[in-house]
XYZ file of C-alpha atoms in Angstrom:
656
model
C 123.258 62.165 245.385
C 123.232 65.810 244.702
C 127.062 65.460 243.773
C 126.908 62.213 241.314
C 124.595 64.490 239.578
C 127.633 66.837 239.151
C 129.889 64.656 238.156
C 127.496 62.968 235.553
C 126.949 66.789 234.004
C 130.390 67.506 234.244
C 130.994 64.696 232.185
C 128.080 64.748 229.710
C 129.762 68.815 229.056
C 133.100 66.613 228.365
C 131.455 64.819 226.357
C 129.882 67.523 223.922
C 132.823 69.467 223.841
C 134.943 66.845 222.675
C 131.921 65.038 220.231
C 131.876 69.093 218.828
C 135.848 69.126 218.680
C 135.991 66.210 216.578
C 132.967 67.378 214.695
C 134.798 71.017 213.554
C 138.053 68.015 212.034
C 136.110 66.530 210.712
C 134.744 69.490 208.455
C 137.934 71.071 208.251
C 138.921 67.663 206.622
C 135.578 67.737 204.322
C 137.035 71.532 203.211
C 140.235 70.310 202.438
C 138.671 67.330 199.746
C 135.781 70.322 197.737
C 137.469 72.056 194.734
C 139.364 75.051 196.011
C 138.097 78.569 195.140
C 141.011 81.935 194.692
C 142.608 82.457 198.473
C 140.197 85.518 199.930
C 142.541 87.714 201.493
C 142.180 87.786 205.317
C 139.435 90.103 206.948
C 141.129 92.852 208.487
C 141.461 91.776 212.587
C 143.471 88.788 211.277
C 145.311 91.097 208.658
C 146.520 93.626 211.233
C 147.742 90.488 213.582
C 149.923 89.591 210.676
C 151.297 92.355 208.874
C 152.433 93.898 212.992
C 153.792 89.720 213.477
C 157.452 90.603 213.080
C 157.322 92.943 215.994
C 155.959 90.155 218.169
C 157.243 86.481 219.856
C 156.955 84.211 215.647
C 153.465 82.054 217.582
C 151.773 79.506 216.248
C 149.496 80.921 213.521
C 146.984 79.186 210.708
C 147.232 80.465 208.200
C 148.114 77.866 205.961
C 145.832 75.071 207.321
C 143.702 74.555 204.780
C 145.573 74.195 202.043
C 144.357 72.535 198.660
C 146.145 69.341 197.181
C 147.398 71.008 193.668
C 149.338 73.910 196.058
C 150.560 71.275 198.132
C 152.164 69.239 194.943
C 153.451 72.525 194.223
C 155.112 73.936 196.851
C 156.563 69.883 197.099
C 157.762 70.374 193.999
C 159.492 74.010 194.272
C 161.096 71.897 197.583
C 161.929 69.380 196.302
C 163.840 69.396 193.073
C 167.272 70.178 193.838
C 167.120 68.406 196.796
C 170.361 66.474 195.968
C 172.286 68.715 195.486
C 174.894 69.051 196.518
C 178.186 71.648 196.022
C 180.464 68.616 194.012
C 176.292 68.489 191.554
C 174.775 71.856 191.719
C 178.826 73.959 192.506
C 180.424 75.137 189.469
C 183.925 75.265 191.510
C 186.406 76.602 188.713
C 184.772 79.946 188.906
C 187.106 79.887 192.931
C 190.258 79.278 191.562
C 191.940 82.003 192.888
C 190.166 84.675 194.909
C 186.999 84.383 197.000
C 184.566 86.921 195.977
C 181.321 87.664 196.087
C 179.407 89.454 193.787
C 176.071 91.349 194.271
C 172.872 92.099 191.606
C 172.025 95.386 191.386
C 168.650 95.607 193.188
C 166.211 96.726 189.909
C 165.601 100.967 190.123
C 162.675 101.300 192.423
C 162.350 98.414 194.278
C 162.336 98.220 197.637
C 164.404 96.459 200.497
C 163.354 95.344 203.508
C 166.104 96.519 206.799
C 167.157 93.006 207.615
C 167.728 92.641 204.175
C 169.634 96.468 203.695
C 171.761 95.477 206.793
C 172.370 91.927 204.569
C 174.028 93.211 201.632
C 176.041 96.230 203.515
C 177.607 93.221 205.493
C 178.787 91.645 201.965
C 179.547 95.347 200.778
C 181.538 96.330 203.268
C 183.791 92.974 203.531
C 186.821 91.601 202.133
C 185.256 89.378 199.752
C 183.172 91.646 198.006
C 183.381 92.455 193.810
C 182.021 94.677 191.808
C 183.200 92.743 188.560
C 181.025 89.649 188.130
C 183.674 88.189 186.189
C 186.193 87.705 189.114
C 182.657 85.585 191.505
C 182.972 82.613 193.067
C 179.201 83.446 195.079
C 177.037 85.687 193.772
C 174.014 86.825 195.680
C 170.402 88.371 195.042
C 169.384 91.789 194.785
C 165.749 90.615 194.780
C 164.615 90.495 199.035
C 164.213 87.628 199.947
C 164.166 87.605 203.735
C 160.461 87.026 203.410
C 158.592 85.154 201.859
C 155.984 85.191 204.076
C 152.385 86.003 200.890
C 150.637 88.472 203.576
C 153.744 89.894 205.124
C 154.228 93.460 203.952
C 158.280 92.597 202.914
C 156.809 90.058 200.431
C 158.620 91.078 197.755
C 155.740 89.307 194.951
C 157.765 88.547 191.050
C 160.481 87.438 193.126
C 161.004 84.153 190.706
C 159.798 86.524 187.640
C 162.987 88.980 188.637
C 165.433 86.283 188.834
C 164.848 84.273 186.366
C 165.038 86.744 184.184
C 169.178 87.686 185.344
C 171.126 87.598 182.599
C 174.184 85.517 185.486
C 170.968 82.852 187.394
C 172.626 80.059 185.589
C 169.696 78.376 187.569
C 170.849 79.350 190.381
C 174.131 77.775 190.102
C 177.075 79.673 192.469
C 173.999 81.110 194.024
C 173.475 82.289 197.790
C 170.160 83.391 198.550
C 168.776 84.066 202.202
C 166.302 83.625 203.365
C 163.901 84.280 207.447
C 160.851 83.722 206.496
C 158.432 80.832 204.380
C 156.048 78.582 205.179
C 154.066 78.758 208.795
C 152.083 76.309 210.956
C 151.542 73.997 210.875
C 153.183 72.452 208.284
C 156.347 74.735 207.723
C 156.494 73.478 204.532
C 159.172 76.336 203.557
C 158.523 76.969 199.869
C 159.650 80.172 199.189
C 156.782 80.600 196.422
C 160.214 80.336 193.485
C 162.215 77.797 192.159
C 165.645 78.037 193.494
C 167.286 76.099 191.203
C 170.779 74.892 191.857
C 171.035 77.685 194.671
C 172.492 77.425 198.237
C 170.208 78.368 200.830
C 171.121 80.250 204.144
C 167.419 79.514 205.950
C 166.460 80.817 208.661
C 164.324 77.879 210.230
C 165.199 74.104 208.133
C 164.009 71.744 208.896
C 166.355 68.936 209.544
C 164.490 66.970 206.099
C 164.392 69.213 204.203
C 168.419 70.997 204.853
C 170.651 69.856 202.259
C 174.029 68.865 204.155
C 177.499 70.627 202.708
C 175.258 72.641 200.373
C 172.752 75.110 202.602
C 173.786 77.138 205.154
C 171.164 77.269 208.181
C 171.116 80.884 209.918
C 169.832 81.888 213.190
C 166.406 83.947 213.349
C 166.476 87.336 214.237
C 164.562 90.257 214.081
C 164.649 94.092 212.151
C 166.143 95.542 215.304
C 169.168 93.146 215.157
C 172.091 96.133 214.741
C 174.250 95.257 210.867
C 177.417 95.758 213.289
C 179.261 95.349 216.761
C 175.303 94.367 218.604
C 174.882 94.040 222.805
C 177.105 92.535 224.996
C 176.364 89.194 226.338
C 175.097 89.094 230.160
C 177.890 86.550 231.571
C 178.929 88.920 234.446
C 180.631 86.792 237.048
C 182.626 83.140 236.404
C 181.592 81.698 239.825
C 180.465 78.279 240.605
C 178.284 77.565 240.828
C 176.839 80.374 238.468
C 174.486 82.364 241.100
C 171.286 82.967 239.377
C 167.599 83.460 241.002
C 165.687 80.855 238.476
C 166.172 77.794 237.388
C 164.295 77.591 234.429
C 162.302 80.511 232.906
C 160.156 79.994 229.276
C 157.355 83.394 228.713
C 155.856 83.878 225.275
C 154.792 86.118 223.018
C 156.977 89.161 222.905
C 156.362 92.774 222.297
C 160.170 93.944 221.263
C 158.825 97.375 223.412
C 156.519 97.676 225.765
C 154.017 95.765 227.750
C 155.622 93.020 228.779
C 159.297 93.004 226.977
C 161.001 94.129 230.558
C 159.389 91.094 232.408
C 160.590 89.153 229.971
C 164.745 90.796 229.730
C 163.917 90.630 233.822
C 163.096 86.254 233.121
C 166.165 86.310 231.288
C 168.576 87.978 232.850
C 168.266 86.056 236.123
C 168.264 82.586 234.886
C 170.459 79.216 234.648
C 168.435 77.612 231.918
C 165.943 78.835 229.065
C 162.902 77.470 227.544
C 163.387 77.665 223.850
C 160.672 75.408 222.147
C 159.480 76.431 218.675
C 157.448 79.187 217.557
C 155.122 79.976 214.353
C 158.181 78.295 212.252
C 160.877 75.583 213.939
C 163.494 78.774 214.738
C 162.353 81.985 217.418
C 163.488 84.951 218.433
C 163.996 83.175 222.043
C 167.311 81.795 220.956
C 169.259 84.451 220.467
C 168.060 86.407 223.637
C 168.429 83.263 224.752
C 172.262 82.804 223.514
C 172.861 87.329 224.761
C 171.623 86.758 228.227
C 173.983 83.976 229.125
C 170.767 81.964 229.866
C 171.340 78.055 228.259
C 169.059 78.326 226.011
C 166.811 74.480 226.371
C 165.201 73.824 223.224
C 162.447 72.084 221.910
C 161.804 72.022 217.981
C 162.403 68.412 216.399
C 163.265 68.450 213.784
C 165.344 72.083 213.738
C 169.215 72.306 211.730
C 170.564 74.409 214.137
C 172.096 77.801 213.167
C 175.622 76.948 211.497
C 175.826 73.861 212.836
C 178.010 72.763 210.186
C 180.820 74.133 212.018
C 179.488 74.884 215.550
C 179.050 72.155 218.698
C 175.743 72.782 220.345
C 175.791 70.550 223.055
C 178.707 73.092 224.280
C 176.811 75.451 224.230
C 172.732 74.202 224.466
C 170.712 71.245 226.624
C 168.541 69.433 223.484
C 165.549 67.919 224.066
C 164.430 67.015 227.251
C 164.101 69.672 229.626
C 164.616 66.877 232.774
C 168.006 66.696 231.983
C 168.394 70.247 233.640
C 168.998 67.909 237.078
C 171.149 66.226 235.953
C 173.865 69.015 235.100
C 176.125 69.561 237.329
C 177.677 73.380 238.803
C 181.006 72.847 237.066
C 178.781 71.665 233.652
C 176.619 75.200 233.878
C 179.143 76.672 234.068
C 180.755 75.586 230.573
C 178.125 75.863 228.991
C 177.353 78.996 229.683
C 180.562 80.800 229.162
C 179.717 79.157 225.390
C 177.256 81.082 225.388
C 178.678 84.460 225.454
C 181.275 83.293 222.746
C 179.044 81.875 219.996
C 176.839 85.517 220.727
C 179.774 87.450 220.514
C 181.503 85.027 217.756
C 178.445 84.585 215.495
C 175.778 85.837 216.219
C 175.417 89.353 218.089
C 175.406 90.952 214.633
C 174.138 90.957 211.200
C 177.003 91.254 209.669
C 178.700 88.809 211.894
C 175.818 86.259 210.882
C 176.464 86.794 207.597
C 180.219 86.959 207.366
C 179.708 83.684 209.623
C 177.867 82.136 206.048
C 180.361 83.436 203.403
C 183.678 82.238 205.485
C 181.596 78.028 205.758
C 181.013 78.375 202.182
C 184.300 79.845 202.161
C 185.877 76.634 203.106
C 184.147 74.599 201.991
C 185.495 75.883 198.034
C 188.668 75.506 199.894
C 188.871 72.634 201.883
C 193.246 72.705 202.327
C 191.921 76.189 203.712
C 189.100 74.672 206.264
C 189.256 75.690 209.940
C 189.152 72.936 212.343
C 185.761 72.482 214.955
C 188.283 73.515 217.556
C 189.027 77.108 215.719
C 185.131 77.338 215.372
C 184.436 76.501 218.924
C 186.512 77.575 220.955
C 187.614 81.719 221.416
C 188.272 83.806 219.440
C 186.653 82.063 217.173
C 186.433 81.182 213.706
C 185.792 84.206 212.337
C 189.260 85.955 213.658
C 191.489 82.207 213.046
C 191.852 83.393 209.856
C 192.731 80.058 206.795
C 195.258 83.059 205.213
C 197.465 82.437 208.343
C 197.567 78.731 208.689
C 194.944 76.570 209.386
C 197.358 74.725 212.077
C 196.372 76.063 214.993
C 199.461 75.756 216.541
C 200.493 77.856 214.984
C 197.799 81.212 216.427
C 198.872 82.383 219.294
C 195.376 81.924 220.812
C 196.183 78.937 221.356
C 199.064 78.263 222.634
C 198.284 77.420 226.585
C 194.974 75.226 225.017
C 197.459 72.788 223.045
C 200.105 73.092 225.598
C 202.017 74.326 222.871
C 205.288 76.661 223.418
C 205.924 77.616 220.301
C 206.416 81.794 220.983
C 209.599 81.706 222.508
C 210.987 79.674 219.776
C 211.928 83.175 217.475
C 210.919 86.587 217.011
C 212.107 88.723 213.891
C 212.571 92.612 213.752
C 211.481 94.805 211.041
C 213.502 98.030 210.692
C 212.055 101.200 207.734
C 215.890 102.433 207.447
C 218.508 100.461 209.106
C 219.370 97.084 211.090
C 219.919 97.164 214.584
C 223.289 96.646 215.834
C 221.616 93.884 217.914
C 219.173 91.103 216.480
C 216.778 88.542 217.855
C 217.135 85.485 214.849
C 215.657 87.562 211.957
C 216.719 90.323 210.217
C 213.806 92.349 208.062
C 214.649 95.413 206.707
C 211.347 97.345 205.023
C 213.057 100.069 202.231
C 210.499 102.804 201.690
C 213.025 104.875 200.449
C 212.187 106.295 197.117
C 216.024 105.539 196.220
C 216.745 102.496 195.226
C 218.320 100.176 198.378
C 221.875 99.553 199.289
C 224.026 96.643 197.499
C 223.783 94.346 199.866
C 227.527 94.975 200.341
C 226.681 98.073 202.049
C 225.224 96.530 204.664
C 226.686 95.277 207.981
C 227.643 92.372 208.425
C 225.512 90.428 210.763
C 225.172 86.350 211.385
C 220.820 85.515 211.279
C 219.409 85.540 207.976
C 219.048 88.854 207.204
C 216.490 90.072 203.843
C 215.669 93.890 202.322
C 212.139 93.927 201.170
C 211.216 96.013 198.835
C 208.288 98.453 199.739
C 205.471 98.305 196.984
C 202.893 101.326 198.186
C 206.548 103.155 199.943
C 204.014 103.471 202.954
C 204.147 103.704 206.616
C 201.257 100.588 206.269
C 203.162 98.478 204.387
C 205.589 96.740 207.588
C 201.750 95.143 208.340
C 200.799 93.413 205.797
C 201.763 89.422 205.235
C 205.608 89.092 204.140
C 206.019 85.443 203.129
C 209.845 86.133 204.418
C 208.476 86.415 207.854
C 208.800 82.613 209.490
C 209.047 83.836 212.906
C 206.208 83.990 215.315
C 207.651 87.406 216.495
C 207.603 90.537 215.009
C 209.565 93.243 216.612
C 208.755 96.360 214.900
C 210.626 99.483 214.819
C 210.374 103.049 213.105
C 213.917 104.247 211.782
C 214.342 107.199 214.398
C 213.666 104.440 217.638
C 216.026 104.558 219.664
C 216.071 101.901 221.912
C 218.958 99.933 223.610
C 219.504 96.025 223.501
C 218.700 96.045 227.156
C 215.189 97.351 226.361
C 214.779 94.608 223.297
C 215.864 91.586 225.867
C 213.528 92.845 228.648
C 210.135 93.379 225.775
C 210.967 90.000 224.664
C 211.485 88.489 227.460
C 207.258 89.805 228.607
C 206.022 88.921 224.526
C 206.788 85.346 225.085
C 204.245 85.200 228.410
C 201.746 87.177 225.710
C 202.818 86.731 222.216
C 198.642 87.358 221.893
C 199.386 90.923 222.601
C 201.044 94.271 221.773
C 203.610 94.311 223.685
C 206.080 97.566 223.810
C 207.242 100.769 225.278
C 205.091 104.114 223.720
C 201.788 104.216 225.070
C 198.820 106.212 224.369
C 195.076 105.799 225.551
C 191.312 106.394 224.164
C 188.267 108.721 225.914
C 184.798 109.347 225.675
C 184.529 113.322 224.758
C 180.985 113.718 225.950
C 181.176 117.522 224.874
C 181.626 116.467 221.399
C 180.750 113.172 221.636
C 183.291 111.524 220.069
C 186.187 109.207 220.884
C 189.649 111.558 221.908
C 193.266 110.332 221.995
C 195.809 111.886 224.103
C 199.730 111.050 225.059
C 199.677 111.897 227.845
C 200.622 111.076 230.807
C 198.210 109.362 233.386
C 197.580 105.966 235.163
C 196.064 104.288 232.168
C 196.670 103.098 228.608
C 194.753 101.967 225.969
C 197.507 101.372 223.347
C 201.011 100.681 222.588
C 202.845 101.941 219.029
C 204.447 100.011 216.354
C 206.912 102.219 216.688
C 208.718 100.413 218.720
C 206.756 97.178 220.027
C 206.779 93.302 219.529
C 203.007 91.301 217.659
C 202.785 88.537 216.746
C 203.059 87.577 213.327
C 199.103 86.888 212.408
C 198.551 90.001 212.934
C 199.945 90.961 209.953
C 196.948 88.758 208.607
C 193.755 90.582 210.067
C 191.352 91.322 207.806
C 192.471 95.430 207.089
C 188.331 96.651 205.515
C 188.757 99.801 207.603
C 192.227 100.960 207.200
C 193.944 103.234 204.639
C 193.846 105.741 206.988
C 197.479 108.204 206.215
C 199.303 107.807 210.406
C 197.366 105.279 211.793
C 198.804 102.335 210.642
C 199.328 101.993 214.502
C 195.976 102.287 215.534
C 194.597 100.499 213.943
C 197.369 97.426 214.636
C 195.723 98.393 218.456
C 192.208 97.974 217.261
C 192.504 94.450 215.809
C 194.654 92.376 217.963
C 192.069 93.675 221.110
C 189.096 93.010 218.881
C 190.393 89.680 218.300
C 192.333 88.590 222.146
C 189.355 91.348 224.229
C 192.341 92.348 225.727
C 194.711 95.766 226.612
C 198.339 95.674 225.220
C 201.041 95.216 227.556
C 203.366 98.719 228.485
C 206.739 97.855 229.415
C 208.879 99.785 231.856
C 208.899 103.657 231.598
C 210.710 105.257 229.229
C 209.957 108.995 229.560
C 212.463 110.145 227.041
C 211.200 108.281 224.182
C 208.574 111.220 223.227
C 211.367 114.215 223.356
C 213.620 111.896 221.312
C 211.419 111.468 219.120
C 210.578 115.387 218.415
C 214.163 115.784 218.401
C 215.255 114.091 215.851
C 215.567 117.135 213.304
C 214.422 116.302 210.323
C 210.690 118.536 209.770
C 209.707 115.534 208.098
C 209.119 113.145 211.003
C 205.255 112.634 212.094
C 205.760 113.474 215.476
C 206.764 117.373 214.544
C 202.805 117.356 212.581
C 201.279 119.988 213.941
C 198.170 117.505 212.719
C 199.569 114.680 213.995
C 196.696 114.387 216.879
C 193.951 115.687 214.819
C 194.603 112.780 212.289
C 194.595 110.665 214.870
C 191.559 111.594 216.673
C 189.854 110.302 213.733
C 191.406 107.738 212.951
C 189.861 106.577 216.521
C 186.172 107.673 215.289
C 186.590 106.226 212.021
C 187.825 102.625 213.156
C 185.096 102.321 216.290
C 183.096 103.156 212.981
C 183.925 100.334 210.785
C 184.024 98.373 214.024
C 180.755 98.955 215.246
C 181.810 99.531 218.682
C 185.234 99.703 220.458
C 187.317 97.631 220.828
C 190.313 99.035 222.696
C 190.245 97.616 226.778
C 191.780 100.348 229.036
C 195.144 99.161 231.449
C 196.598 100.347 234.467
C 199.565 97.447 234.178
C 203.264 97.937 233.185
C 205.806 95.500 233.645
C 209.029 96.668 234.952
C 212.223 93.803 235.081
C 212.972 92.451 238.950
C 215.312 94.745 241.431
C 213.899 97.840 238.764
C 215.195 100.807 240.853
C 215.272 98.489 244.033
C 217.849 99.520 246.973
C 220.469 96.587 246.040
C 223.641 96.713 243.702
C 223.124 97.560 240.283
C 225.292 94.710 239.656
C 222.799 92.732 240.752
C 220.020 93.656 238.023
C 220.347 91.698 235.002
C 218.552 94.869 233.252
C 220.599 97.089 234.617
C 220.804 99.894 231.698
C 217.345 100.162 231.825
C 218.076 101.935 234.834
C 220.222 104.494 233.354
C 218.050 105.774 230.835
């Protein structure tokens, strides 16, 4: 009997709670129908919570639950006014007939800009697309900070719409790109920017697929203000074992403070789990998404209607589980490893820094404009990624050295080019290109030796040492042998280095090696030519590299006496691999020093000081140190073996 009474009391209590909840909902509904007065400021506890919200995981918030019908109509009108915009209807292609250039409207004097937006603008400023002449611009970016459009945020810019409309080049937003991380909030996710974006493209986080304009807008990830401008943290995949060994199968932890209580627990769970739940936060996206990618924790996405970041080019089925966590039980070990490896590729290629996020956005737009130069999904979703598969070189994957194995191609064995600073070698491969950098006119064609291969003299436009590393249309071969004017190589050395390069076409392969090291006393990177057990650079005074290397972005260049260091930085940044040194030639440096020319940079006492400065300057430009150390050296088979010299193919190398 007592049990029955208790049961009735519990049932009555539950019914009372249910009635109270229903009454609350009814009151809320009536409230939305009543005439609305001015919006009152949030009480101090709520306001203080909101102001700190950017530091926390963006969990649900009841801020805009009670908006008036008129307010909702205004939001709807702003959101859908240009919903039908596409590149063909709302973009002026005539501004982009030549190069793809981006102009940033100057911010108004004294106008405050958030840390996140300063990083966005800095990434554009340092890119190869930046122009200070609006007449050259294909694309325009606002100087007004539009990242945070939550009216209760301290980063909110009032009257942004008026400031934007006052811009002389606004033109109703045509050819403009608007960056935004935060707009509407729970529960309606209205995505209201608070101003009419007109015909502008939106680079927007937490993009709703229902409002997203495919092929026009760009979905970007939600990133915290602490996200680095360049470089970024490395991924957490340390082994490629099958099955992947991690302590937990699936984890989720909600609100997270980036520092302090709870942060270490969250990190520990992420780094030791195979799968990570990524539900929606206040908005469709959340910080959990990038955290999971970096941790090599496969994201399980539970946010219906979210247009995933860079979905136009990224195949998320290769890196995430979308929709139903029950699918986890059917994912095999091989598939888990492939998914985790893909998270690392995507993190490192597109998401680890603000600069990569911004540049990926610009590259996607450039591919839309110059469709004849657009990259394939293969290039965006395989190493080294779309930012390194430059369309200025080619849009055909078979021409890039890093796709040879993937596509079953062996183009590296086709042919090579010999570049020389002054005169051709007596032994050539298949093509000779002489870059003439002398102030005097180059000799008449009759003065050059007769050779049985194509021979071309190119007049250096800038008369600088770096001229050899600029793309020259005359180069038609994959392999380039770069030689200084004072290089001394035998034909055996050239042949052997070329054979090695054919097996490693994506790397720099050559003879003189150098290394970098960290100088703890000076807290900077050092550069050395000392003979040690490892190296990280192969000088291009006598080295092979793929002609793709001449098309790589040299925005950090311009430093004299350092063009070969920059080439090593670029190639290692792309491949994540060291160069390859072939058979030791100890007299190389001594030979250089004995050439007898006072103008030789090898005899310059400031030579190493300059190159050390360049090493640090390039590291700052990249945002990290891309050089990779190696202890590998490749010698010919039978090199210095105790067998007859007549049995050795490269016998002359041993006599050097």
